[in-house]
Coordinates of C-alpha atoms in Angstrom, one line a residue:
Chain A
X1 CA 92.7 -57.0 31.1
X2 CA 94.7 -55.2 33.8
X3 CA 94.0 -51.6 35.0
X4 CA 96.8 -49.9 33.1
X5 CA 96.5 -51.6 29.7
X6 CA 96.4 -48.2 27.9
X7 CA 98.8 -46.3 30.0
X8 CA 101.8 -48.6 30.2
X9 CA 105.4 -47.5 30.5
X10 CA 106.6 -49.5 27.5
X11 CA 110.3 -49.2 26.7
X12 CA 109.4 -47.4 23.4
X13 CA 107.5 -44.8 25.3
X14 CA 110.3 -44.3 27.9
X15 CA 112.8 -43.8 25.0
X16 CA 110.4 -41.3 23.4
X17 CA 110.1 -39.4 26.6
X18 CA 113.9 -39.3 27.1
X19 CA 114.5 -38.0 23.6
X20 CA 111.8 -35.4 23.9
X21 CA 113.3 -34.2 27.1
X22 CA 116.8 -33.9 25.6
X23 CA 115.4 -32.0 22.6
X24 CA 113.4 -29.7 24.8
X25 CA 116.3 -28.9 27.1
X26 CA 119.0 -28.6 24.4
X27 CA 118.8 -24.8 24.1
X28 CA 119.2 -24.6 27.9
X29 CA 122.1 -27.1 27.8
X30 CA 123.8 -25.1 25.1
X31 CA 123.9 -22.0 27.3
X32 CA 125.3 -24.1 30.2
X33 CA 128.2 -25.6 28.2
X34 CA 129.0 -22.2 26.6
X35 CA 129.6 -20.7 30.1
X36 CA 132.5 -23.1 30.6
X37 CA 134.2 -22.3 27.3
X38 CA 136.7 -19.6 26.4
X39 CA 135.7 -17.1 23.7
X40 CA 138.0 -18.8 21.2
X41 CA 136.3 -22.2 21.8
X42 CA 132.9 -20.6 21.4
X43 CA 133.8 -19.1 18.0
X44 CA 135.5 -22.4 16.8
X45 CA 133.9 -24.2 13.9
X46 CA 132.7 -26.9 14.2
X47 CA 131.9 -26.4 17.9
X48 CA 134.0 -28.8 20.0
X49 CA 131.7 -31.0 22.0
X50 CA 134.5 -32.3 24.2
X51 CA 136.7 -29.6 25.7
X52 CA 138.5 -28.8 28.9
X53 CA 135.9 -26.7 30.9
X54 CA 137.2 -23.4 32.3
X55 CA 135.8 -21.3 35.2
X56 CA 137.4 -18.2 33.7
X57 CA 134.1 -16.6 32.8
X58 CA 132.7 -17.1 36.3
X59 CA 135.8 -15.8 38.0
X60 CA 136.0 -12.6 35.9
X61 CA 132.3 -12.1 36.5
X62 CA 132.8 -12.3 40.2
X63 CA 135.5 -9.6 40.1
X64 CA 133.2 -7.3 38.1
X65 CA 130.2 -5.1 39.0
X66 CA 128.1 -8.2 38.5
X67 CA 128.6 -9.4 42.0
X68 CA 127.1 -6.2 43.4
X69 CA 124.0 -6.7 41.3
X70 CA 123.8 -10.3 42.5
X71 CA 123.7 -9.0 46.1
X72 CA 121.0 -6.4 45.1
X73 CA 118.9 -9.2 43.6
X74 CA 119.3 -11.3 46.8
X75 CA 118.4 -8.4 49.1
X76 CA 115.4 -7.1 47.2
X77 CA 114.0 -10.6 46.6
X78 CA 114.4 -11.8 50.2
X79 CA 113.2 -8.6 51.9
X80 CA 110.1 -8.4 49.7
X81 CA 109.4 -12.1 50.4
X82 CA 109.5 -11.4 54.2
X83 CA 107.2 -8.4 53.9
X84 CA 104.7 -10.2 51.7
X85 CA 104.6 -13.2 54.1
X86 CA 104.2 -10.8 57.1
X87 CA 101.1 -9.2 55.6
X88 CA 99.8 -12.0 53.5
X89 CA 99.8 -15.0 55.8
X90 CA 97.4 -13.5 58.4
X91 CA 95.2 -12.2 55.6
X92 CA 95.0 -15.6 53.9
X93 CA 94.0 -17.1 57.3
X94 CA 91.3 -14.5 57.7
X95 CA 89.9 -15.1 54.2
X96 CA 89.9 -18.9 54.8
X97 CA 87.9 -18.5 58.1
X98 CA 85.7 -15.7 57.0
X99 CA 82.3 -16.9 55.8
X100 CA 80.9 -13.5 54.9
X101 CA 79.8 -12.3 51.5
X102 CA 82.3 -10.5 49.4
X103 CA 84.9 -13.2 50.1
X104 CA 84.8 -14.4 46.5
X105 CA 84.8 -10.9 45.0
X106 CA 87.9 -10.1 47.2
X107 CA 89.7 -13.3 46.0
X108 CA 89.0 -12.3 42.4
X109 CA 90.2 -8.8 42.9
X110 CA 93.4 -10.2 44.4
X111 CA 93.9 -12.4 41.4
X112 CA 93.3 -9.6 38.9
X113 CA 96.1 -7.6 40.4
X114 CA 98.4 -10.4 39.4
X115 CA 97.1 -10.5 35.9
X116 CA 97.5 -6.9 35.0
X117 CA 100.5 -6.2 32.7
X118 CA 103.4 -4.8 34.6
X119 CA 103.6 -1.7 32.5
X120 CA 100.3 -0.6 34.0
X121 CA 102.1 -0.3 37.4
X122 CA 105.5 0.8 36.1
X123 CA 104.4 4.2 34.8
X124 CA 102.8 5.3 38.1
X125 CA 105.6 3.7 40.2
X126 CA 108.2 5.4 38.1
X127 CA 106.6 8.9 38.4
X128 CA 106.0 8.4 42.1
X129 CA 109.5 7.2 42.8
X130 CA 111.0 10.0 40.8
X131 CA 109.0 12.4 42.9
X132 CA 110.0 11.0 46.3
X133 CA 113.5 9.9 45.3
X134 CA 113.1 6.1 45.4
X135 CA 114.4 5.5 41.9
X136 CA 117.5 3.3 41.8
X137 CA 117.1 2.1 45.5
X138 CA 116.6 -1.3 47.0
X139 CA 113.7 0.0 49.0
X140 CA 111.9 1.0 45.8
X141 CA 112.4 -2.5 44.4
X142 CA 111.2 -4.2 47.6
X143 CA 108.0 -2.2 47.5
X144 CA 107.2 -3.1 44.0
X145 CA 108.0 -6.8 44.5
X146 CA 105.9 -6.9 47.7
X147 CA 103.0 -5.5 45.6
X148 CA 103.0 -8.5 43.3
X149 CA 104.0 -11.1 45.9
X150 CA 101.3 -10.2 48.4
X151 CA 98.4 -11.4 46.2
X152 CA 100.4 -14.6 45.5
X153 CA 100.9 -15.3 49.3
X154 CA 97.2 -14.7 50.0
X155 CA 96.2 -16.9 47.0
X156 CA 98.6 -19.7 47.9
X157 CA 98.2 -19.9 51.6
X158 CA 94.4 -20.0 51.7
X159 CA 94.1 -23.6 50.7
X160 CA 96.6 -24.6 53.3
X161 CA 94.5 -23.0 56.0
X162 CA 91.3 -24.5 54.5
X163 CA 92.7 -28.0 55.2
X164 CA 92.9 -27.3 59.0
X165 CA 89.7 -28.3 60.7
X166 CA 87.9 -25.4 62.4
X167 CA 86.9 -27.8 65.2
X168 CA 90.5 -27.9 66.4
X169 CA 90.6 -24.2 66.9
X170 CA 87.1 -24.1 68.5
X171 CA 88.3 -26.6 71.1
X172 CA 91.1 -24.3 72.1
X173 CA 88.8 -21.2 72.0
X174 CA 86.3 -22.9 74.3
X175 CA 89.1 -23.6 76.7
X176 CA 89.6 -19.8 76.9
X177 CA 92.5 -19.3 74.4
X178 CA 92.5 -16.1 72.4
X179 CA 92.2 -16.3 68.6
X180 CA 95.6 -14.7 68.2
X181 CA 97.2 -17.4 70.4
X182 CA 95.3 -20.1 68.5
X183 CA 96.6 -18.6 65.2
X184 CA 100.3 -18.4 66.3
X185 CA 100.5 -21.5 68.5
X186 CA 98.2 -24.0 66.8
X187 CA 97.5 -23.0 63.2
X188 CA 100.8 -21.5 62.0
X189 CA 103.0 -24.5 63.0
X190 CA 100.6 -26.7 61.0
X191 CA 101.1 -24.8 57.8
X192 CA 104.9 -24.4 57.9
X193 CA 105.5 -26.5 54.8
X194 CA 103.0 -24.2 52.9
X195 CA 104.8 -21.1 54.2
X196 CA 108.1 -22.5 53.1
X197 CA 106.8 -23.3 49.6
X198 CA 105.1 -19.9 49.3
X199 CA 108.2 -18.1 50.4
X200 CA 110.3 -19.8 47.8
X201 CA 107.9 -19.0 45.0
X202 CA 107.7 -15.3 46.1
X203 CA 111.5 -15.2 46.1
X204 CA 111.6 -16.6 42.6
X205 CA 109.0 -14.2 41.2
X206 CA 111.0 -11.3 42.6
X207 CA 114.3 -12.8 41.5
X208 CA 113.0 -13.3 38.0
X209 CA 111.8 -9.8 37.5
X210 CA 113.4 -7.9 34.7
X211 CA 110.9 -5.2 33.7
X212 CA 110.6 -3.3 36.9
X213 CA 114.3 -3.5 37.6
X214 CA 115.1 -2.2 34.1
X215 CA 112.9 0.9 34.6
X216 CA 113.2 1.6 38.3
X217 CA 117.0 1.2 38.7
X218 CA 120.1 2.6 37.1
X219 CA 123.4 1.6 38.6
X220 CA 123.2 1.5 42.5
X221 CA 120.3 -1.0 42.8
X222 CA 120.7 -2.8 39.5
X223 CA 119.7 -6.4 39.8
X224 CA 121.4 -9.4 38.2
X225 CA 118.9 -10.0 35.3
X226 CA 119.5 -6.4 34.2
X227 CA 123.2 -6.7 34.6
X228 CA 123.3 -9.7 32.3
X229 CA 121.7 -7.6 29.6
X230 CA 124.1 -4.8 30.2
X231 CA 127.1 -7.1 29.1
X232 CA 125.6 -7.2 25.7
X233 CA 125.5 -3.4 25.4
X234 CA 128.7 -2.3 27.1
X235 CA 131.2 -5.2 27.1
X236 CA 130.9 -6.1 23.5
X237 CA 129.9 -9.5 22.5
X238 CA 131.6 -11.5 25.3
X239 CA 129.5 -14.7 24.8
X240 CA 131.3 -16.7 27.5
X241 CA 130.6 -14.0 30.2
X242 CA 127.0 -13.6 29.0
X243 CA 126.4 -17.4 29.2
X244 CA 128.1 -17.5 32.7
X245 CA 126.0 -14.5 33.9
X246 CA 122.8 -16.2 32.6
X247 CA 123.8 -19.5 34.4
X248 CA 124.4 -17.7 37.7
X249 CA 121.0 -15.9 37.5
X250 CA 119.2 -19.2 36.9
X251 CA 121.1 -21.2 39.5
X252 CA 119.0 -20.2 42.5
X253 CA 115.8 -20.7 40.5
X254 CA 116.7 -24.2 39.5
X255 CA 117.8 -25.2 43.0
X256 CA 114.7 -23.8 44.7
X257 CA 112.3 -25.2 42.0
X258 CA 113.5 -28.7 42.7
X259 CA 113.0 -28.0 46.4
X260 CA 109.4 -27.1 46.0
X261 CA 108.4 -29.1 43.0
X262 CA 105.4 -30.5 44.8
X263 CA 103.9 -27.0 45.3
X264 CA 105.2 -25.6 42.0
X265 CA 101.9 -26.5 40.2
X266 CA 99.6 -24.5 42.4
X267 CA 102.0 -21.6 42.6
X268 CA 102.7 -21.4 38.9
X269 CA 99.1 -21.8 37.8
X270 CA 97.9 -19.5 40.6
X271 CA 94.6 -21.3 41.2
X272 CA 93.8 -22.3 37.7
X273 CA 93.5 -26.0 38.7
X274 CA 92.2 -27.0 42.0
X275 CA 94.4 -29.2 44.2
Chain B
X1 CA 84.0 -16.7 77.6
X2 CA 80.5 -17.0 76.1
X3 CA 79.7 -18.3 72.6
X4 CA 79.0 -14.8 71.3
X5 CA 82.1 -13.4 73.0
X6 CA 84.2 -15.9 71.1
X7 CA 82.4 -14.9 67.9
X8 CA 83.1 -11.2 68.5
X9 CA 86.7 -11.8 69.4
X10 CA 87.2 -14.0 66.3
X11 CA 85.6 -11.4 64.0
X12 CA 87.9 -8.8 65.5
X13 CA 90.9 -10.9 64.8
X14 CA 89.9 -11.5 61.2
X15 CA 89.5 -7.8 60.6
X16 CA 92.9 -7.2 62.3
X17 CA 94.5 -9.9 60.0
X18 CA 92.9 -8.7 56.8
X19 CA 93.1 -4.9 57.1
X20 CA 96.9 -4.3 56.7
X21 CA 96.9 -6.4 53.5
X22 CA 93.9 -4.6 52.1
X23 CA 95.5 -1.2 52.8
X24 CA 98.8 -2.3 51.2
X25 CA 96.9 -3.7 48.1
X26 CA 95.0 -0.5 47.8
X27 CA 98.2 1.6 48.0
X28 CA 100.2 -0.5 45.5
X29 CA 97.5 -1.7 43.1
X30 CA 94.4 0.5 43.2
X31 CA 96.1 3.9 43.6
X32 CA 98.6 3.3 40.7
X33 CA 95.6 2.2 38.5
X34 CA 93.8 5.4 39.3
X35 CA 96.9 7.5 38.7
X36 CA 97.4 5.7 35.4
X37 CA 93.9 6.7 34.2
X38 CA 94.4 10.3 35.4
X39 CA 97.7 10.5 33.6
X40 CA 96.2 9.1 30.4
X41 CA 93.9 12.2 30.3
X42 CA 96.9 14.6 30.1
X43 CA 99.5 15.3 27.5
X44 CA 102.1 14.5 30.1
X45 CA 105.8 14.7 29.1
X46 CA 108.6 14.8 31.7
X47 CA 110.3 17.7 29.9
X48 CA 107.2 19.9 29.7
X49 CA 106.4 21.5 33.0
X50 CA 102.7 21.7 33.9
X51 CA 101.8 19.0 31.4
X52 CA 101.0 16.5 34.2
X53 CA 98.1 18.6 35.4
X54 CA 96.8 19.8 32.0
X55 CA 93.3 18.5 31.7
X56 CA 92.2 21.0 29.0
X57 CA 91.6 18.2 26.4
X58 CA 91.2 15.0 28.5
X59 CA 90.2 12.6 25.7
X60 CA 92.9 13.8 23.2
X61 CA 95.1 10.7 23.7
X62 CA 92.2 8.3 23.2
X63 CA 91.0 10.2 20.1
X64 CA 94.5 9.9 18.7
X65 CA 94.7 6.1 19.2
X66 CA 92.6 4.9 16.2
X67 CA 94.6 7.1 13.8
X68 CA 98.0 6.0 15.1
X69 CA 99.4 3.4 12.6
X70 CA 101.9 2.1 15.1
X71 CA 99.3 1.5 17.8
X72 CA 97.0 -0.3 15.3
X73 CA 99.9 -2.3 14.0
X74 CA 100.9 -3.2 17.6
X75 CA 97.5 -4.7 18.2
X76 CA 97.8 -6.7 15.0
X77 CA 101.3 -8.0 16.0
X78 CA 100.0 -8.8 19.5
X79 CA 97.1 -10.7 18.0
X80 CA 99.4 -12.7 15.7
X81 CA 101.9 -13.4 18.4
X82 CA 99.3 -14.4 21.0
X83 CA 97.1 -16.6 18.8
X84 CA 100.0 -18.5 17.3
X85 CA 102.0 -19.1 20.5
X86 CA 98.9 -20.0 22.5
X87 CA 97.8 -22.5 19.8
X88 CA 101.2 -24.1 19.7
X89 CA 101.5 -24.2 23.5
X90 CA 98.1 -25.8 24.0
X91 CA 98.7 -28.4 21.2
X92 CA 102.3 -29.3 22.2
X93 CA 101.5 -29.2 25.9
X94 CA 98.6 -31.7 25.3
X95 CA 100.8 -34.0 23.2
X96 CA 103.5 -33.9 25.9
X97 CA 101.0 -34.6 28.6
X98 CA 99.6 -37.6 26.7
X99 CA 103.1 -38.9 26.3
X100 CA 104.0 -38.6 29.9
X101 CA 100.7 -39.8 31.3
X102 CA 102.0 -43.2 32.4
X103 CA 102.5 -44.6 35.9
X104 CA 106.3 -44.9 36.3
X105 CA 108.8 -43.7 38.9
X106 CA 111.2 -42.6 36.1
X107 CA 108.6 -40.6 34.3
X108 CA 107.5 -38.9 37.6
X109 CA 111.1 -38.0 38.2
X110 CA 111.6 -36.7 34.6
X111 CA 108.5 -34.6 34.8
X112 CA 110.2 -32.0 36.9
X113 CA 112.8 -31.5 34.2
X114 CA 110.2 -30.8 31.6
X115 CA 109.2 -27.7 33.7
X116 CA 112.7 -26.1 33.4
X117 CA 111.9 -23.6 30.6
X118 CA 109.0 -22.2 32.5
X119 CA 110.7 -21.6 35.8
X120 CA 113.9 -20.0 34.3
X121 CA 114.1 -16.3 34.7
X122 CA 112.4 -14.9 31.5
X123 CA 115.5 -12.8 30.8
X124 CA 117.7 -16.0 30.8
X125 CA 115.2 -17.6 28.4
X126 CA 115.8 -14.5 26.2
X127 CA 119.6 -14.9 26.5
X128 CA 119.4 -18.7 25.6
X129 CA 117.5 -17.9 22.4
X130 CA 119.8 -15.0 21.7
X131 CA 122.6 -17.5 21.6
X132 CA 120.6 -19.8 19.4
X133 CA 119.7 -17.0 17.0
X134 CA 123.2 -15.4 16.8
X135 CA 124.6 -16.5 13.4
X136 CA 128.3 -16.7 14.4
X137 CA 128.0 -18.9 17.5
X138 CA 124.7 -20.7 17.1
X139 CA 124.4 -24.5 16.7
X140 CA 121.5 -23.8 14.3
X141 CA 123.8 -22.0 11.9
X142 CA 126.6 -24.6 12.3
X143 CA 124.1 -27.2 11.3
X144 CA 122.9 -25.1 8.3
X145 CA 126.5 -24.5 7.2
X146 CA 127.3 -28.2 7.5
X147 CA 124.3 -29.0 5.3
X148 CA 125.2 -26.1 2.9
X149 CA 121.9 -24.3 3.5
X150 CA 122.0 -20.5 3.7
X151 CA 120.0 -19.4 6.7
X152 CA 118.9 -15.8 7.0
X153 CA 119.6 -13.8 10.2
X154 CA 116.3 -14.9 11.8
X155 CA 115.7 -12.2 14.3
X156 CA 116.5 -9.3 11.9
X157 CA 114.5 -10.7 9.0
X158 CA 111.1 -9.2 8.2
X159 CA 109.7 -12.6 7.4
X160 CA 111.1 -14.6 10.4
X161 CA 111.5 -12.1 13.3
X162 CA 108.0 -12.7 14.6
X163 CA 108.2 -16.5 14.1
X164 CA 111.5 -16.5 16.0
X165 CA 109.7 -14.8 19.0
X166 CA 106.8 -17.3 18.7
X167 CA 109.2 -20.2 18.8
X168 CA 111.0 -18.9 21.9
X169 CA 107.7 -18.1 23.6
X170 CA 106.3 -21.5 22.8
X171 CA 109.4 -23.2 24.2
X172 CA 109.2 -21.2 27.4
X173 CA 105.5 -21.8 28.1
X174 CA 104.6 -25.2 26.7
X175 CA 105.5 -26.7 30.1
X176 CA 102.6 -24.7 31.6
X177 CA 99.9 -26.2 29.4
X178 CA 101.6 -29.5 29.8
X179 CA 101.3 -29.3 33.5
X180 CA 97.7 -28.3 33.5
X181 CA 96.7 -31.0 30.9
X182 CA 98.6 -33.7 32.8
X183 CA 96.8 -32.8 36.0
X184 CA 93.5 -33.1 34.1
X185 CA 94.5 -36.4 32.5
X186 CA 95.3 -38.0 35.8
X187 CA 91.7 -37.4 37.0
X188 CA 90.2 -39.5 34.2
X189 CA 89.3 -42.9 35.7
X190 CA 91.0 -45.8 33.7
X191 CA 87.6 -47.6 33.6
X192 CA 86.3 -45.2 31.0
X193 CA 88.9 -46.1 28.4
X194 CA 88.8 -49.7 29.4
X195 CA 85.1 -49.9 28.8
X196 CA 85.6 -48.2 25.4
X197 CA 88.4 -50.7 24.6
X198 CA 86.1 -53.6 25.5
X199 CA 83.5 -52.2 23.1
X200 CA 86.1 -52.4 20.3
X201 CA 87.2 -48.7 20.1
X202 CA 90.6 -48.0 18.7
X203 CA 93.2 -45.7 20.4
X204 CA 92.3 -42.7 18.3
X205 CA 88.6 -43.2 18.9
X206 CA 89.3 -43.4 22.7
X207 CA 91.3 -40.2 22.5
X208 CA 88.5 -38.5 20.5
X209 CA 85.5 -39.7 22.4
X210 CA 86.8 -40.3 25.9
X211 CA 89.9 -38.3 26.6
X212 CA 89.4 -35.1 24.6
X213 CA 85.9 -34.2 26.0
X214 CA 87.3 -34.7 29.4
X215 CA 90.3 -32.3 29.0
X216 CA 88.6 -29.7 26.7
X217 CA 87.7 -27.4 29.7
X218 CA 91.3 -27.4 30.9
X219 CA 92.6 -26.8 27.3
X220 CA 90.4 -23.8 27.1
X221 CA 91.3 -22.5 30.5
X222 CA 95.1 -23.0 30.2
X223 CA 94.9 -21.3 26.8
X224 CA 93.1 -18.3 28.3
X225 CA 95.7 -18.0 31.0
X226 CA 98.4 -18.0 28.4
X227 CA 96.5 -15.5 26.4
X228 CA 96.4 -13.1 29.3
X229 CA 100.0 -13.6 30.1
X230 CA 101.1 -13.3 26.4
X231 CA 100.3 -9.6 26.6
X232 CA 103.2 -9.3 29.0
X233 CA 105.8 -10.8 26.7
X234 CA 108.7 -8.3 27.2
X235 CA 112.2 -9.8 27.8
X236 CA 112.1 -11.9 24.6
X237 CA 111.2 -8.9 22.4
X238 CA 113.4 -6.5 24.3
X239 CA 116.5 -8.7 23.8
X240 CA 115.9 -10.6 20.6
X241 CA 114.4 -8.0 18.2
X242 CA 113.8 -4.7 20.0
X243 CA 110.4 -4.5 18.3
X244 CA 112.1 -4.6 14.9
X245 CA 112.9 -4.9 12.1
X246 CA 110.8 -1.8 11.7
X247 CA 107.7 -2.5 13.8
X248 CA 107.4 -6.2 12.8
X249 CA 107.6 -7.5 16.4
X250 CA 106.4 -4.3 18.2
X251 CA 103.5 -5.6 20.4
X252 CA 101.3 -3.1 22.3
X253 CA 103.1 -3.7 25.6
X254 CA 106.5 -2.9 23.9
X255 CA 105.1 0.2 22.1
X256 CA 103.8 1.5 25.5
X257 CA 107.2 0.9 27.0
X258 CA 109.0 2.8 24.1
X259 CA 106.5 5.7 24.3
X260 CA 106.9 6.2 28.1
X261 CA 110.6 5.4 28.6
X262 CA 112.2 6.1 25.2
X263 CA 110.2 9.0 23.6
X264 CA 109.0 10.4 26.9
X265 CA 105.3 10.5 25.9
X266 CA 104.0 9.4 29.3
X267 CA 100.4 10.7 29.0
X268 CA 99.9 9.0 25.6
X269 CA 101.6 5.8 26.8
X270 CA 99.3 5.7 29.8
X271 CA 96.3 5.8 27.4
X272 CA 97.7 2.9 25.4
X273 CA 98.2 1.0 28.7
X274 CA 94.7 1.7 29.8
X275 CA 93.3 0.2 26.6
X276 CA 95.6 -2.8 27.1
X277 CA 94.4 -3.2 30.7
X278 CA 90.8 -3.1 29.6
X279 CA 91.5 -5.9 27.1
X280 CA 93.1 -8.0 29.7
X281 CA 90.2 -7.4 32.1
X282 CA 87.8 -8.5 29.4
X283 CA 89.7 -11.8 28.9
X284 CA 89.9 -12.3 32.7
X285 CA 86.2 -11.9 33.1
X286 CA 85.6 -14.4 30.3
X287 CA 87.8 -16.8 32.1
X288 CA 85.9 -16.4 35.4
X289 CA 82.6 -16.8 33.5
X290 CA 83.9 -20.0 31.9
X291 CA 85.2 -21.3 35.3
X292 CA 81.7 -20.8 36.7
X293 CA 80.1 -22.6 33.8
X294 CA 82.5 -25.5 34.3
X295 CA 81.6 -25.7 38.0
X296 CA 77.9 -25.7 37.1
X297 CA 78.5 -28.5 34.6
X298 CA 80.5 -30.6 37.0

């Protein structure tokens, strides 16, 4: 009996997998095809499966206020990612190399800040921003996003630093190098893939946010996810534009997720499974 | 440099690397939490001057909670939503993982696509299901019409509104449990099931006596993770039902949101949020305790 007798990729199973995948993704594909239809085609019955795709929805979106909100999303997500990495990467290294007590308690506390429901932070942030005038600003959003990305960076980067043998650093230290130099010249270059993956996940978490942006912004700093919802309220039921807006908001997410699919697991489960 | 000199310099660097993050975390996580608790002790409303610092009856909000039918109802709705969607997610995720647990290049490639619902922006997931549930454009209603079945407007029906949220939430998060269970399945040595096969066990028996005991811890843990996260469900409810019809889909998180940002009862909303936070912390501690036990067993 061979080693994979029970787990074999039989044709039947491959077909079952393909069918399951298509069923699972059908709601998503429905949105995608709708974004290339005119409103008349969308309301047609029965729905035409073969039609001449139009970019009309995307073009009219690009000439509306939506493009500004897209830029807001890009800005707040990338700036908060940069800040979270700047603070979080050295902290993750320190936690990885620190053998003292309290290390586990600290890691747990960091995880808890990620688990708390966003509304717990929204009320204080809203009141504070209202008081110092940060409501409806990119700066305000960047601060909030950094607050939930920093724990993610620390959590994700620690295992990467754990894999680098301490003996390597000790050799350099004995040769007279300073820890700071060892960190920037020897350790950091070795974890570049980890930093890239972490950066993308941070970007995605900030990009995907809806709740904070809904409450902390009005018009100036409105992000793309909030703008999509606004179509529904103010532009009537323009399904084609709504579908195109949704597709644009998810485009960066899909591209980046494919890029980091190897690290997706640890980032999305945030330490639930080891490895 | 001497041995102790290296040690000292190293310790200094660690402190230097860790301190800024600790300060930032304190400022953006601990301070807001304290402020939230303080606000929950006041009858704070933005329109009432001085109400933010009125501590004359600090426990008033908490005393009101048990007698607030909307709060009690929101807990019940949350419980129904969480339990149903977590059960479905764990069950479907497990089945999916069992289906995809085969060594094949194609399956490995396809696996990434199974994760799409989970990585999509939650608001896009809500838009997708809005399109599915909107009677005049939905493929669901086209199909019903073609079969001459009268389908009620799902998201505005008292009987189906919560179910429609559960379906959308299950779709969004089944990939998560799938991912976790698959990771666990791949650590089971093939020898175990082969030995059982040699002893004459059937496929179902192998699943029941070999596979299931192996993946039970991960089923529980992924379920707990989803349970904690299910408290956060916001975009789906916001876009699909708005908590309605009536308060049929109004979970605690959504009620707290309406209180603070719709009816302006910030003090009371903070009290609701504190209670919710305590519940989440309780589940998190249970999770850590279970993780410890699992490590002790392994």
